[in-house]
Coordinates of C-alpha atoms and ligand atoms in Angstrom, one line a residue:
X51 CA 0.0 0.0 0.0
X52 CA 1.7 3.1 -1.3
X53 CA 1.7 6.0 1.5
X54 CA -1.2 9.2 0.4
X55 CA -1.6 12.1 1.8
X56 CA -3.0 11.7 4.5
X57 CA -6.4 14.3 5.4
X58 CA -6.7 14.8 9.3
X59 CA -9.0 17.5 10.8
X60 CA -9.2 18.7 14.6
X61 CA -12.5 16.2 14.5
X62 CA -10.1 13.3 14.0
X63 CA -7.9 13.9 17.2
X64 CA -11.2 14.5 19.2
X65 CA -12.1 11.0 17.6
X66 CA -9.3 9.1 18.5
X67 CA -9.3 10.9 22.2
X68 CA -12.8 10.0 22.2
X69 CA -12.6 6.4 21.2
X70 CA -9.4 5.9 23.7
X71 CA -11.7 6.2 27.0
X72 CA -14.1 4.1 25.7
X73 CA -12.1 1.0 24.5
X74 CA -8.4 -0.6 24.5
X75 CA -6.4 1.2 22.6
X76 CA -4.5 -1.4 21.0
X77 CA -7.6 -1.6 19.0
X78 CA -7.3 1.6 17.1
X79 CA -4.9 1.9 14.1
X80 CA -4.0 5.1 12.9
X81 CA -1.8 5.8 9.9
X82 CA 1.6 5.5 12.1
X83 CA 0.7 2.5 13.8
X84 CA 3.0 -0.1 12.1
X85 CA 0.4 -2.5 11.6
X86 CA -1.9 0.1 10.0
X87 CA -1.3 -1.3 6.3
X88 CA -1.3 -5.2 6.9
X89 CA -4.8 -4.4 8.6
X90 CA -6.4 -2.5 6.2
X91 CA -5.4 -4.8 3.7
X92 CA -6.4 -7.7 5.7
X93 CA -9.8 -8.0 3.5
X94 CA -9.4 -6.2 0.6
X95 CA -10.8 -8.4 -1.9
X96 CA -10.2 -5.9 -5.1
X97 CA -7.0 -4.9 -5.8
X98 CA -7.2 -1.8 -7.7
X99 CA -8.4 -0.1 -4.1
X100 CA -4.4 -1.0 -3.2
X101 CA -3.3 2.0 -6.0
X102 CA -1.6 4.7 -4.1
X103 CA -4.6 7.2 -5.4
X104 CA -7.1 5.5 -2.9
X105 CA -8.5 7.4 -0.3
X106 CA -8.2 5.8 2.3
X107 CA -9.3 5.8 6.2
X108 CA -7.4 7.7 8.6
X109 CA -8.0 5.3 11.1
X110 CA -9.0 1.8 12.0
X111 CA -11.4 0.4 14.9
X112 CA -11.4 -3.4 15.3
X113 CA -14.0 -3.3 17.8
X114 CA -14.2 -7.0 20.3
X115 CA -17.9 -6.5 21.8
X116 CA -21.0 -3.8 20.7
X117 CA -20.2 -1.5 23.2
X118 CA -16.9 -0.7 21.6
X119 CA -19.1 0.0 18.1
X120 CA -21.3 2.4 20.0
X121 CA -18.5 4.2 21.2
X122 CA -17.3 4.2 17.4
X123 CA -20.8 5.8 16.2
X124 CA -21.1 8.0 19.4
X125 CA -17.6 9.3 19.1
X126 CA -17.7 9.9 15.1
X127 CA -20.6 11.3 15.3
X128 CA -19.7 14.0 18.2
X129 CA -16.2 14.9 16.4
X130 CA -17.9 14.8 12.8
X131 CA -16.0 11.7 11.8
X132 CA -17.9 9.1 9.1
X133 CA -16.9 5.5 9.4
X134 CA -17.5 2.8 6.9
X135 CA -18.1 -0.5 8.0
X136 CA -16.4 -3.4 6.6
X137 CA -17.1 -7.0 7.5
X138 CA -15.4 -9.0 5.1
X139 CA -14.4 -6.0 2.2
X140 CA -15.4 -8.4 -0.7
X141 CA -17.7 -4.9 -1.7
X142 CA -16.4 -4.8 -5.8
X143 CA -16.2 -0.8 -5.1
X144 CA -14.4 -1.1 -2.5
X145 CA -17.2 1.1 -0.5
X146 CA -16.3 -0.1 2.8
X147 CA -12.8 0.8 3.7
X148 CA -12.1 3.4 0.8
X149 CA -14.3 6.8 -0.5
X150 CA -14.7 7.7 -4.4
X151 CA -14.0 11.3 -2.9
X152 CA -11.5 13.0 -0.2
X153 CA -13.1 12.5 3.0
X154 CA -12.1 12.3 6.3
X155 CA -13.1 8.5 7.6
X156 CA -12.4 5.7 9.6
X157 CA -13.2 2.2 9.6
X158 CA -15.0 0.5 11.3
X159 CA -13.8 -3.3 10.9
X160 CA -15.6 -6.1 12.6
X161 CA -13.7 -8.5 11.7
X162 CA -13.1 -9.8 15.2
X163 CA -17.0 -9.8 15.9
X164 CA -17.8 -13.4 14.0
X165 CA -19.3 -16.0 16.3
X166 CA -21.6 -18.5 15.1
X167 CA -23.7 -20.0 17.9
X168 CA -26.3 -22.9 16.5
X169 CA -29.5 -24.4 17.9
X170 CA -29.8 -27.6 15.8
X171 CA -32.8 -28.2 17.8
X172 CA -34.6 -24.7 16.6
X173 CA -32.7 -24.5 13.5
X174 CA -31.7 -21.4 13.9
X175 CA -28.3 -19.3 14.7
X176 CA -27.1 -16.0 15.4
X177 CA -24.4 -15.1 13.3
X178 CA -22.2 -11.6 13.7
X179 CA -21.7 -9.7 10.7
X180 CA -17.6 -10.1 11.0
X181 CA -18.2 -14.0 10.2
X182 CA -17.4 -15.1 6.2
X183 CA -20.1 -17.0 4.8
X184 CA -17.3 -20.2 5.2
X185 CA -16.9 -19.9 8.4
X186 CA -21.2 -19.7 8.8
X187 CA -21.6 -22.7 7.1
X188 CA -18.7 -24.9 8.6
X189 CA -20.3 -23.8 12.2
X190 CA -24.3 -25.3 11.1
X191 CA -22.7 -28.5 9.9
X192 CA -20.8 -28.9 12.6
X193 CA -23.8 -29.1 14.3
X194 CA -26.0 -30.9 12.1
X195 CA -25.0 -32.7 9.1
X196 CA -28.7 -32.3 7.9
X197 CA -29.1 -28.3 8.1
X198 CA -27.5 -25.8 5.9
X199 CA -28.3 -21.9 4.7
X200 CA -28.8 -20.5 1.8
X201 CA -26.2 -17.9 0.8
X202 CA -23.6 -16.7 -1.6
X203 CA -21.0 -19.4 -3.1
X204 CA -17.8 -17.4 -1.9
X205 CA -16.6 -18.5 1.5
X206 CA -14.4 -15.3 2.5
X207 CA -17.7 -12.7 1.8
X208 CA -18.5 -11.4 5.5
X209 CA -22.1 -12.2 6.5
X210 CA -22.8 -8.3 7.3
X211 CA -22.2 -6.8 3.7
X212 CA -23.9 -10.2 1.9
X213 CA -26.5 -10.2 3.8
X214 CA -27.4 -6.1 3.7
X215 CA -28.0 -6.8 -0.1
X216 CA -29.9 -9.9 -0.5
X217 CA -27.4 -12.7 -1.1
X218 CA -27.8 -15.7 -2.8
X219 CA -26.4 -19.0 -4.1
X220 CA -27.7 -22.7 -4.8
X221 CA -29.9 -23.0 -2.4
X222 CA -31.8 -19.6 -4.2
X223 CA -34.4 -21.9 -5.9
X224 CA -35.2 -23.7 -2.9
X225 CA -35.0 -21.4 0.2
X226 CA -34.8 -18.0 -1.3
X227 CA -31.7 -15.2 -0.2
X228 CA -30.0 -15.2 3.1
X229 CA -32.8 -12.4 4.2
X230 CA -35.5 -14.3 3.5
X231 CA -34.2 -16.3 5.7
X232 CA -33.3 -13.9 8.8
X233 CA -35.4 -14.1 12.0
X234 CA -34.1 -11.1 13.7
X235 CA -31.1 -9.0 13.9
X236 CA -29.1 -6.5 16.4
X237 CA -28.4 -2.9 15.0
X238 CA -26.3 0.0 16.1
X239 CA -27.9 3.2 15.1
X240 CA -26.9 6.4 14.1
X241 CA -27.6 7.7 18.2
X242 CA -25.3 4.7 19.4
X243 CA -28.1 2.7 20.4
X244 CA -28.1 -1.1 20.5
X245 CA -31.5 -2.2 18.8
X246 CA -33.3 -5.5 18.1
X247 CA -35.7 -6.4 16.0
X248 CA -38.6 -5.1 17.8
X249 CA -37.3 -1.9 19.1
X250 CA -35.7 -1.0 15.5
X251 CA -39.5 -1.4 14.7
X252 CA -40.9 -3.1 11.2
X253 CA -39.4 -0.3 9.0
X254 CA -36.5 -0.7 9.7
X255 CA -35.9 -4.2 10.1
X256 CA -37.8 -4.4 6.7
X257 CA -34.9 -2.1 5.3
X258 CA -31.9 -3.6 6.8
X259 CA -32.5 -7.1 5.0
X260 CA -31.6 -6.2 1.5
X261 CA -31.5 -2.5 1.8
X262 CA -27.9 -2.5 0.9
X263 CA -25.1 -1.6 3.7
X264 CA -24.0 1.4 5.0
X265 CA -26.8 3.7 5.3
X266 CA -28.7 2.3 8.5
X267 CA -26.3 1.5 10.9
X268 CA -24.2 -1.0 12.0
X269 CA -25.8 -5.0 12.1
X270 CA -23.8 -6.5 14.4
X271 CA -25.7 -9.7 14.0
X272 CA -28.2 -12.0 12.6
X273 CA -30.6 -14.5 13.5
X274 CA -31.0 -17.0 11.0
X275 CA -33.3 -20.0 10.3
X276 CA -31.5 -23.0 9.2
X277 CA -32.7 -25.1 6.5
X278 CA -33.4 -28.8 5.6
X279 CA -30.7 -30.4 3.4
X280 CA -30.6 -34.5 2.2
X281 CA -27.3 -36.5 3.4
X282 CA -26.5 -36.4 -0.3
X283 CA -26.3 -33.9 -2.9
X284 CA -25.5 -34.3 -6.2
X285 CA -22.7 -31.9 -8.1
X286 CA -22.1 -31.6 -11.7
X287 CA -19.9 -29.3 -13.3
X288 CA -20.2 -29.9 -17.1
X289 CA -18.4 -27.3 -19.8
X290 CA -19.8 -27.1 -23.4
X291 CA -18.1 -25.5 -26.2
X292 CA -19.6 -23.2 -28.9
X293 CA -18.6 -26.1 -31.4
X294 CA -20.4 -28.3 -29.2
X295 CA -24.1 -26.2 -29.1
X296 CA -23.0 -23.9 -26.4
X297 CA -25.1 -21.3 -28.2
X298 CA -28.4 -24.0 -28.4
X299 CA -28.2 -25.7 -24.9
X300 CA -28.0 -22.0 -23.6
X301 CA -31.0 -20.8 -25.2
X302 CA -33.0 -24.1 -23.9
X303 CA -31.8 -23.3 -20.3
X304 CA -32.8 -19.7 -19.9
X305 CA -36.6 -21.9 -20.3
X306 CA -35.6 -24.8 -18.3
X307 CA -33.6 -23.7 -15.3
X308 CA -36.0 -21.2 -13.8
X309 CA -38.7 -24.0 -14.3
X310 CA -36.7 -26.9 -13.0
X311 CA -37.9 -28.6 -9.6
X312 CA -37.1 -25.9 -6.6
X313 CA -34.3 -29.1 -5.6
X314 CA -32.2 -28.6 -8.9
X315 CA -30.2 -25.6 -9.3
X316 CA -28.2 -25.2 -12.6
X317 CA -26.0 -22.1 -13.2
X318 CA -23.7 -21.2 -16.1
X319 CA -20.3 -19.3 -16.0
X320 CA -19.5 -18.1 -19.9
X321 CA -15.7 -16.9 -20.9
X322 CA -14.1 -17.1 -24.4
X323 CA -16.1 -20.0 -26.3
X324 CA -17.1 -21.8 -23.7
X325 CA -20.8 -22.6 -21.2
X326 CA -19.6 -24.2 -17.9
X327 CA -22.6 -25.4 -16.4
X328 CA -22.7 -25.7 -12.7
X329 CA -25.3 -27.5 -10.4
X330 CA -26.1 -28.7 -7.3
X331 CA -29.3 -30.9 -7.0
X332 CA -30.7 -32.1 -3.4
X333 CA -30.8 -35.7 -4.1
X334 CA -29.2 -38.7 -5.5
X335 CA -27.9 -39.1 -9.2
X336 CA -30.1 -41.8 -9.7
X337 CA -33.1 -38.9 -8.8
X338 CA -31.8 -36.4 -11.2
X339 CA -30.6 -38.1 -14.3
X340 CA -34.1 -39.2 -15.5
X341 CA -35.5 -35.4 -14.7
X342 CA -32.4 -34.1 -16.6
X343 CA -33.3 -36.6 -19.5
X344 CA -36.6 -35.5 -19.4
X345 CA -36.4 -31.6 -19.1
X346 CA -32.9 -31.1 -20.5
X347 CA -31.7 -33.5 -22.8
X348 CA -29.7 -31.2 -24.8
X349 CA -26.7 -30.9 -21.6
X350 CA -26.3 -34.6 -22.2
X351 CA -25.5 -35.2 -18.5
X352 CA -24.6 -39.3 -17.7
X353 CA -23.7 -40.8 -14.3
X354 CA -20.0 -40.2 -15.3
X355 CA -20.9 -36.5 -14.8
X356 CA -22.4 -36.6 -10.9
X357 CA -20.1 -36.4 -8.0
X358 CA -22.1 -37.2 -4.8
X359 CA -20.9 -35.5 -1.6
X360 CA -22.7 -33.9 1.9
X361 CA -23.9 -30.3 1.5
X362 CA -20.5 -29.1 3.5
X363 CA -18.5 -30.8 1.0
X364 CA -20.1 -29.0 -2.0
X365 CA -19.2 -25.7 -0.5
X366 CA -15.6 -26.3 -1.3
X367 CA -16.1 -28.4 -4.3
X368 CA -17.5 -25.6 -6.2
X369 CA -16.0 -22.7 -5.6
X370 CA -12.3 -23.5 -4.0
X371 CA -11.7 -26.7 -7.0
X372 CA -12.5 -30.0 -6.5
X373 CA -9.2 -31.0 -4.1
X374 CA -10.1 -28.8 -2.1
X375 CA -11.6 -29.2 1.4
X376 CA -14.3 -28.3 4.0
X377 CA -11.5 -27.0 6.4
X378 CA -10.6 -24.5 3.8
X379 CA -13.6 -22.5 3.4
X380 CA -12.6 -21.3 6.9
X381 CA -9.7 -19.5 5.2
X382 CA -10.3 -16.1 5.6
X383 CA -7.5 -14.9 3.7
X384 CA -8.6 -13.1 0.5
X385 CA -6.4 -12.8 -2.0
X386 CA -6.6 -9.0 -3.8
X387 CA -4.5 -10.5 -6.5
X388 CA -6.0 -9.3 -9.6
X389 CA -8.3 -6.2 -10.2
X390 CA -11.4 -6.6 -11.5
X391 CA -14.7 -4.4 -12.7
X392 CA -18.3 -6.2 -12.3
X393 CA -21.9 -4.9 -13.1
X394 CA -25.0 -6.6 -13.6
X395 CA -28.7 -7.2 -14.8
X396 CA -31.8 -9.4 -14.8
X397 CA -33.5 -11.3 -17.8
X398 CA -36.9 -11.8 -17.8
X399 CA -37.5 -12.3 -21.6
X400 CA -35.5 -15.0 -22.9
X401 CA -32.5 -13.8 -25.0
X402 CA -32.9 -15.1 -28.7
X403 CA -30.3 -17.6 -30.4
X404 CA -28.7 -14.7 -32.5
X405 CA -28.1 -12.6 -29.5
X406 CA -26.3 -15.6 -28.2
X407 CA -24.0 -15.8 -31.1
X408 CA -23.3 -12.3 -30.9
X409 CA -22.9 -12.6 -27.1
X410 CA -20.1 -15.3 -27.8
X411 CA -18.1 -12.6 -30.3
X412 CA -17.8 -10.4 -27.2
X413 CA -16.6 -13.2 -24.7
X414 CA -14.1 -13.6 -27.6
X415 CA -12.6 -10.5 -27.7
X416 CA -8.7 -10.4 -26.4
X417 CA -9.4 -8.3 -23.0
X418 CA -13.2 -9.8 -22.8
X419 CA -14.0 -11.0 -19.4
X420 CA -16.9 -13.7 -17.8
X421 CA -20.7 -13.9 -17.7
X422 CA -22.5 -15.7 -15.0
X423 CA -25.7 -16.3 -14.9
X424 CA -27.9 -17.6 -12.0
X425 CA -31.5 -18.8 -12.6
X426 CA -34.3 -17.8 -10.3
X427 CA -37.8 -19.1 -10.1
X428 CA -38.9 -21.3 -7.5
X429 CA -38.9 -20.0 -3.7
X430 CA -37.2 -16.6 -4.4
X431 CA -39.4 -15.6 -7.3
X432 CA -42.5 -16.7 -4.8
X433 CA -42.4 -13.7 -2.5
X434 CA -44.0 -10.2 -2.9
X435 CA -41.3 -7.5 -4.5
X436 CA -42.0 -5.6 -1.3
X437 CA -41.6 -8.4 1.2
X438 CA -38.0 -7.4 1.2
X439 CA -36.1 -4.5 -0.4
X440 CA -34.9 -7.3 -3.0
X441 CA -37.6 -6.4 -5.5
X442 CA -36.0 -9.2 -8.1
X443 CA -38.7 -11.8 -7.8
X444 CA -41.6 -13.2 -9.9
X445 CA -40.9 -13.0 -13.9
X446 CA -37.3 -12.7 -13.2
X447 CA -35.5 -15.9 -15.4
X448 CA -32.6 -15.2 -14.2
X449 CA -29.5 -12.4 -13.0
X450 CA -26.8 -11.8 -14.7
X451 CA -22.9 -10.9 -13.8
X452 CA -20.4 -9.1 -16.0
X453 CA -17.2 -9.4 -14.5
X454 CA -13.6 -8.5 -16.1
X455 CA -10.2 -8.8 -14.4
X456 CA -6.9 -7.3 -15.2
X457 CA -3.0 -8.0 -13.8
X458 CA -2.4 -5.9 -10.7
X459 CA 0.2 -4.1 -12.9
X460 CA -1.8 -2.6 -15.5
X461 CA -4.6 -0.3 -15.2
X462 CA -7.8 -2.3 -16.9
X463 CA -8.7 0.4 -19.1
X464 CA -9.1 -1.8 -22.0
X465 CA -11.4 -4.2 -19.8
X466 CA -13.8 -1.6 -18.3
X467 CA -14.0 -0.7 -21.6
X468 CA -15.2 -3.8 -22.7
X469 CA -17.2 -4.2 -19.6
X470 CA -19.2 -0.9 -20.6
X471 CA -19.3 -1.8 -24.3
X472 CA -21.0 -5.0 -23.5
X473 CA -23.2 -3.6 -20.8
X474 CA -24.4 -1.4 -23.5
X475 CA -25.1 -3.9 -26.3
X476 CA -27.0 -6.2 -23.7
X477 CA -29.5 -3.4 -22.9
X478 CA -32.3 -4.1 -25.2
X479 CA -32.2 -7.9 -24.3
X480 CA -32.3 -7.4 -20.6
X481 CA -35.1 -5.8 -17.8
X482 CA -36.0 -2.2 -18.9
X483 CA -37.7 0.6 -16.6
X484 CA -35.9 0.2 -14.6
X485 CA -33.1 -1.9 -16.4
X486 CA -32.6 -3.8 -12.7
X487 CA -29.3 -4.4 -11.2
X488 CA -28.0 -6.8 -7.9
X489 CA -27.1 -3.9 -5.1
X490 CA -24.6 -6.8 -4.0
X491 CA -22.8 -6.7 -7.5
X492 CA -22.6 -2.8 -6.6
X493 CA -21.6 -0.7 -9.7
X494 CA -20.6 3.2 -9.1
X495 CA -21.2 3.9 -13.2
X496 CA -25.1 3.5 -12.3
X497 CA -25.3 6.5 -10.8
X498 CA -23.1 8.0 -7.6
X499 CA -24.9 10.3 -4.7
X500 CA -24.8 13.7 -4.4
X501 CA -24.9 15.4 -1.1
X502 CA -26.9 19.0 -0.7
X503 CA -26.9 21.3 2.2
X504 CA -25.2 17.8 4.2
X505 CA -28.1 15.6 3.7
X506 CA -27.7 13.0 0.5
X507 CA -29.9 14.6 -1.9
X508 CA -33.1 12.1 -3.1
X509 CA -33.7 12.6 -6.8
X510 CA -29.8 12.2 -7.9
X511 CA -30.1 8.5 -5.7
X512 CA -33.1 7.6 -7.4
X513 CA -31.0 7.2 -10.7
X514 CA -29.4 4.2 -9.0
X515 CA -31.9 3.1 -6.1
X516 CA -34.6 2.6 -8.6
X517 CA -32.6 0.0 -10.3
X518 CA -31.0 -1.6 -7.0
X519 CA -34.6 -1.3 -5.3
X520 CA -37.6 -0.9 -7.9
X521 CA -40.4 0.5 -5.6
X522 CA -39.1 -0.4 -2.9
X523 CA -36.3 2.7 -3.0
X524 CA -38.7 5.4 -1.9
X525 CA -39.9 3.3 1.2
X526 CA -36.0 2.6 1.8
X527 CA -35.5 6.3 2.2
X528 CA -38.0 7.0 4.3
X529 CA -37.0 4.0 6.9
X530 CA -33.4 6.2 6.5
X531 CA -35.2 9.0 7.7
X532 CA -36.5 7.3 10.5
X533 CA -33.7 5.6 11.8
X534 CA -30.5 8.5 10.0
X535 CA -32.6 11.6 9.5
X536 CA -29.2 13.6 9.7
X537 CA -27.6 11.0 7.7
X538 CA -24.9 9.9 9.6
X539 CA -24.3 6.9 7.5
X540 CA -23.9 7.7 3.9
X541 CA -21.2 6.4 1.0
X542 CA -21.2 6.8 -2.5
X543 CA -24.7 4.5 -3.2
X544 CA -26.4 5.0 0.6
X545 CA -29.5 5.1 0.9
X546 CA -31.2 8.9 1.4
X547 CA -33.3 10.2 4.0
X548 CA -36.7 10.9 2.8
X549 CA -37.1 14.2 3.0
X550 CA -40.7 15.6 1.2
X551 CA -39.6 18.6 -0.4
X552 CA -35.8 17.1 -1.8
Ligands
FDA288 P1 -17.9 -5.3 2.7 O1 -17.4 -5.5 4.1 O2 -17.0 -4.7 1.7 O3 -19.3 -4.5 2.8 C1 -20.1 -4.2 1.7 C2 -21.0 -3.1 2.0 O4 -21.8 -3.3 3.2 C3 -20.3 -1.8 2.4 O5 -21.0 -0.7 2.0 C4 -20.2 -1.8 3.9 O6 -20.0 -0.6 4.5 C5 -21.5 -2.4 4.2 N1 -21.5 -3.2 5.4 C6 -20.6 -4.2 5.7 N2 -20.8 -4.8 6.9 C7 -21.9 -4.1 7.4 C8 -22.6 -4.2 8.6 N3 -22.3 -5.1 9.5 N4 -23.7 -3.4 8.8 C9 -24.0 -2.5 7.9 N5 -23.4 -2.3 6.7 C10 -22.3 -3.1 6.5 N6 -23.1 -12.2 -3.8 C11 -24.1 -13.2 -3.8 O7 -25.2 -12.8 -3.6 N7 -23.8 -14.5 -4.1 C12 -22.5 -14.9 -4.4 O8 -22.3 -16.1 -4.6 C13 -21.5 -13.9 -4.3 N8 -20.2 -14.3 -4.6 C14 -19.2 -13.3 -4.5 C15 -17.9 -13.7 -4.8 C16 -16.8 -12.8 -4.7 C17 -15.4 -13.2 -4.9 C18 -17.1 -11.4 -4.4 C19 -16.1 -10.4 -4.3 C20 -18.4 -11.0 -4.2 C21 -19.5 -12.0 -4.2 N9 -20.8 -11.6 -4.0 C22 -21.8 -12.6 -4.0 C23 -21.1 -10.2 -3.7 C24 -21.2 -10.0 -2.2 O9 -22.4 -10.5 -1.7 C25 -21.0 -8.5 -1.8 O10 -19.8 -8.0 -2.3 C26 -21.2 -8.3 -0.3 O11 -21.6 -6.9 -0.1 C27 -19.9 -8.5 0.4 O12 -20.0 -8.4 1.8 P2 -18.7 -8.1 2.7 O13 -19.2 -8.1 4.1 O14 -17.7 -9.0 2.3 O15 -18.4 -6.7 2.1

């Protein structure tokens, strides 16, 4: 991490004076503490927020219980000092440990705040927001081989960022997101208060699942229900070239996948010439090959093709390569080796065989980068799009991820170009009014805030929120204004407080 110039203001002092009373200081990093680099790296999951251009915090809190994140909000907010929260920094923009403009900052980084505790019995758990999704998953089937919960594929995202903005994986057909699936959950608001579920009240416990992070305090935890999973689920990872009807077996799945069984999730990552289909089905081989032979003859999947294994062990299997094991999904090491630019959309018309072929010549380009697409349907598509701020429900086929990467040594301009040249072409083929887009697979070109008279101003956010949030956006800002009126909490795409005449 190249040294920046480093902004202090007389409110940063008082901060740090502040913060000193109410906790051990050995838990606050400022930019001469010799650890100060290796610790806000420690999660940085993108690594073009390394450059020496980065804003960056002027201090670091690694709080060990809430009271110590109180003392954060109640001290920042006397001495006029934002912090950004970070639980595991996989945020693509780097929103929780960096700002787009000179600011003075700190973060707040709760990476020390991660216990799991599980009630098999209940099936449920309290997770805090500094555990990774790996380590979340390790802990339920440690304690029952027949529970799991459905979340994002990655096992070093932090549970409080993920599950702010939805989160999904392969359970997504069967259980829903991670917040349809959260019971309760402890907040730290804008006053320094310590709140649960009921005396946040229903606004604002409606906004905190899915309403994106950063703008309505700090979730320190989560209760979570635990879900049913069989002894044995059934993997298949199956690549098909364009020379081998890449371009034909992908135009059948956008109309089988998201009308498959809830049990049978398939998903498709597409670079250069090549559809790698990825599934996890709740059941045996012998269960799915006559529903594949039936429904989706055209993957040409055989028993050859299945790999049995426990729920835990497909964790690892999919995402970390097939040697790898349970144990190491509690790595929570993330490598920021390689830069990378992401945006997305959702496809609720099926995308026509041409398009496909022309979809192909972009993957093909020299600094072209991946598609992934994830089907929906089933239990996430069955709630109401304002049961949770994740309005991405019924019609939705399925969401889609553009994501390019670069060497750490050059400066990706030729891939974000690509990025935006593709993101353009896919526009007529793709959700429109708004053209929706993941708030987890956060995307500063959609639109940035603007900040008037200190208060984030409404109609420049609605550029952005309307797409993140559909109708649920103006509903969002008006929790914010019940929970943040003076917007205490606020980043590049926070949520604004309602105000009537912005
Ligand atoms: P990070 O700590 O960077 O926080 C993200 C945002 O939330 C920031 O604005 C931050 O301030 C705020 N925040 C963090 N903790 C908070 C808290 N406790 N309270 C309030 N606000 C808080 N998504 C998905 O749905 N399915 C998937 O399979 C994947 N896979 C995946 C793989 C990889 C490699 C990456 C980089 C990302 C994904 N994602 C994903 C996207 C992921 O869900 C998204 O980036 C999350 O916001 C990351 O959460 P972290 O806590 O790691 O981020």
């Amino acid at each position: 991490y190249a040294p920046v110039p480093s902004l202090a203001s007389s409110g940063s002092d008082g901060f740090l004076q502040c913060l000193s009373a109410a906790m051990p200081k050995q838990l606050l990093y400022t930019q001469s503490s010799p650890s100060f680099t290796s610790v806000l790296t420690s999660s940085v999951w993108n690594h073009k927020f390394l450059a020496a251009s980065t804003v960056r915090p002027f201090a670091i809190v690694r709080p060990t219980n809430a009271s110590h994140v109180q003392a954060a909000v109640v001290c920042g907010s006397q001495n006029d000092v934002r912090i950004r929260v970070r639980s595991g920094g996989h945020d693509y923009e780097g929103l929780s440990y960096r700002s787009e403009r000179p600011e003075v900052f700190a973060v707040l980084d709760l990476a020390d705040l991660r216990s799991v505790s599980v009630d098999p019995k209940a099936a449920t758990a309290w997770v805090e927001s500094g555990a990774t999704l790996g380590e979340l998953y390790y802990a339920v089937s440690k304690a029952s081989k027949l529970l799991a919960f459905p979340a994002g594929l990655c096992p070093t995202v932090g549970v409080g960022g993920h599950f702010s903005g939805g989160g999904f994986g392969m359970l997504v057909r069967k259980y829903g997101t991670a917040i349809d699936n959260v019971l309760d959950a402890t907040l730290v608001d804008a006053k320094g208060r310590l709140l649960d579920k009921q005396a946040m009240g229903a606004d604002v416990f409606w906004a905190i699942r899915g309403g994106g992070g950063g703008s309505f305090g700090v979730v320190l935890s989560w209760k979570v229900k635990l879900v049913p999973v069989p002894p044995t689920v059934t993997m298949f990872i199956l690549p098909k070239s364009v020379d081998e009807g890449a371009i034909d077996i992908l135009t059948k799945w956008q109309e089988v996948a998201p009308a498959f069984p809830e049990d049978l999730f398939i998903n498709v990552v597409i670079a250069k010439q090549v559809a790698k289909f990825q599934s996890m089905y709740l059941g045996t081989c012998d269960a799915l090959l006559p529903l594949m032979e039936t429904r989706f003859p055209e993957l040409g999947l055989n028993k050859t093709h299945c790999k049995e294994m426990t729920w835990i062990q497909s964790v690892p299997y999919i995402y970390l390569g097939t040697t790898a094991t349970v144990e190491d999904i509690l790595d929570r090491s993330t490598s920021a080796s390689s830069s990378s630019k992401s945006t997305s959309d959702y496809v609720r018309q099926a995308i026509t065989k041409d398009v496909w072929a022309q979809i192909f010549a972009w993957l093909a380009k020299p600094d072209g980068g991946v598609m992934i697409a994830d089907p929906y349907g089933g239990k996430v598509s069955s709630f109401s799009e304002s049961a949770t701020p994740f309005p991405h429900r019924g019609g939705v086929l399925y969401n889609i991820q553009y994501m390019n990467f670069w060497p750490a040594a050059t400066d990706g301009s030729a891939q974000t170009k690509w990025l935006k040249d593709l993101y353009a072409f896919m526009e007529p083929h793709v959700s429109q009014n708004p053209r929706e887009a993941y708030v987890n697979y956060r995307d500063l070109d959609l639109g940035q805030n603007v900040v008037v008279g200190n208060l984030t101003s409404y109609k420049a956010a609605q550029v952005w929120g309307e797409k993140y949030y559909k109708d649920n956006f103006q509903r969002l800002a008006m929790a914010k204004g019940e929970v943040d009126p003076e917007d205490y909490f606020r980043n590049e795409q926070s949520i604004p407080p309602f105000v009537a005449s912005k």
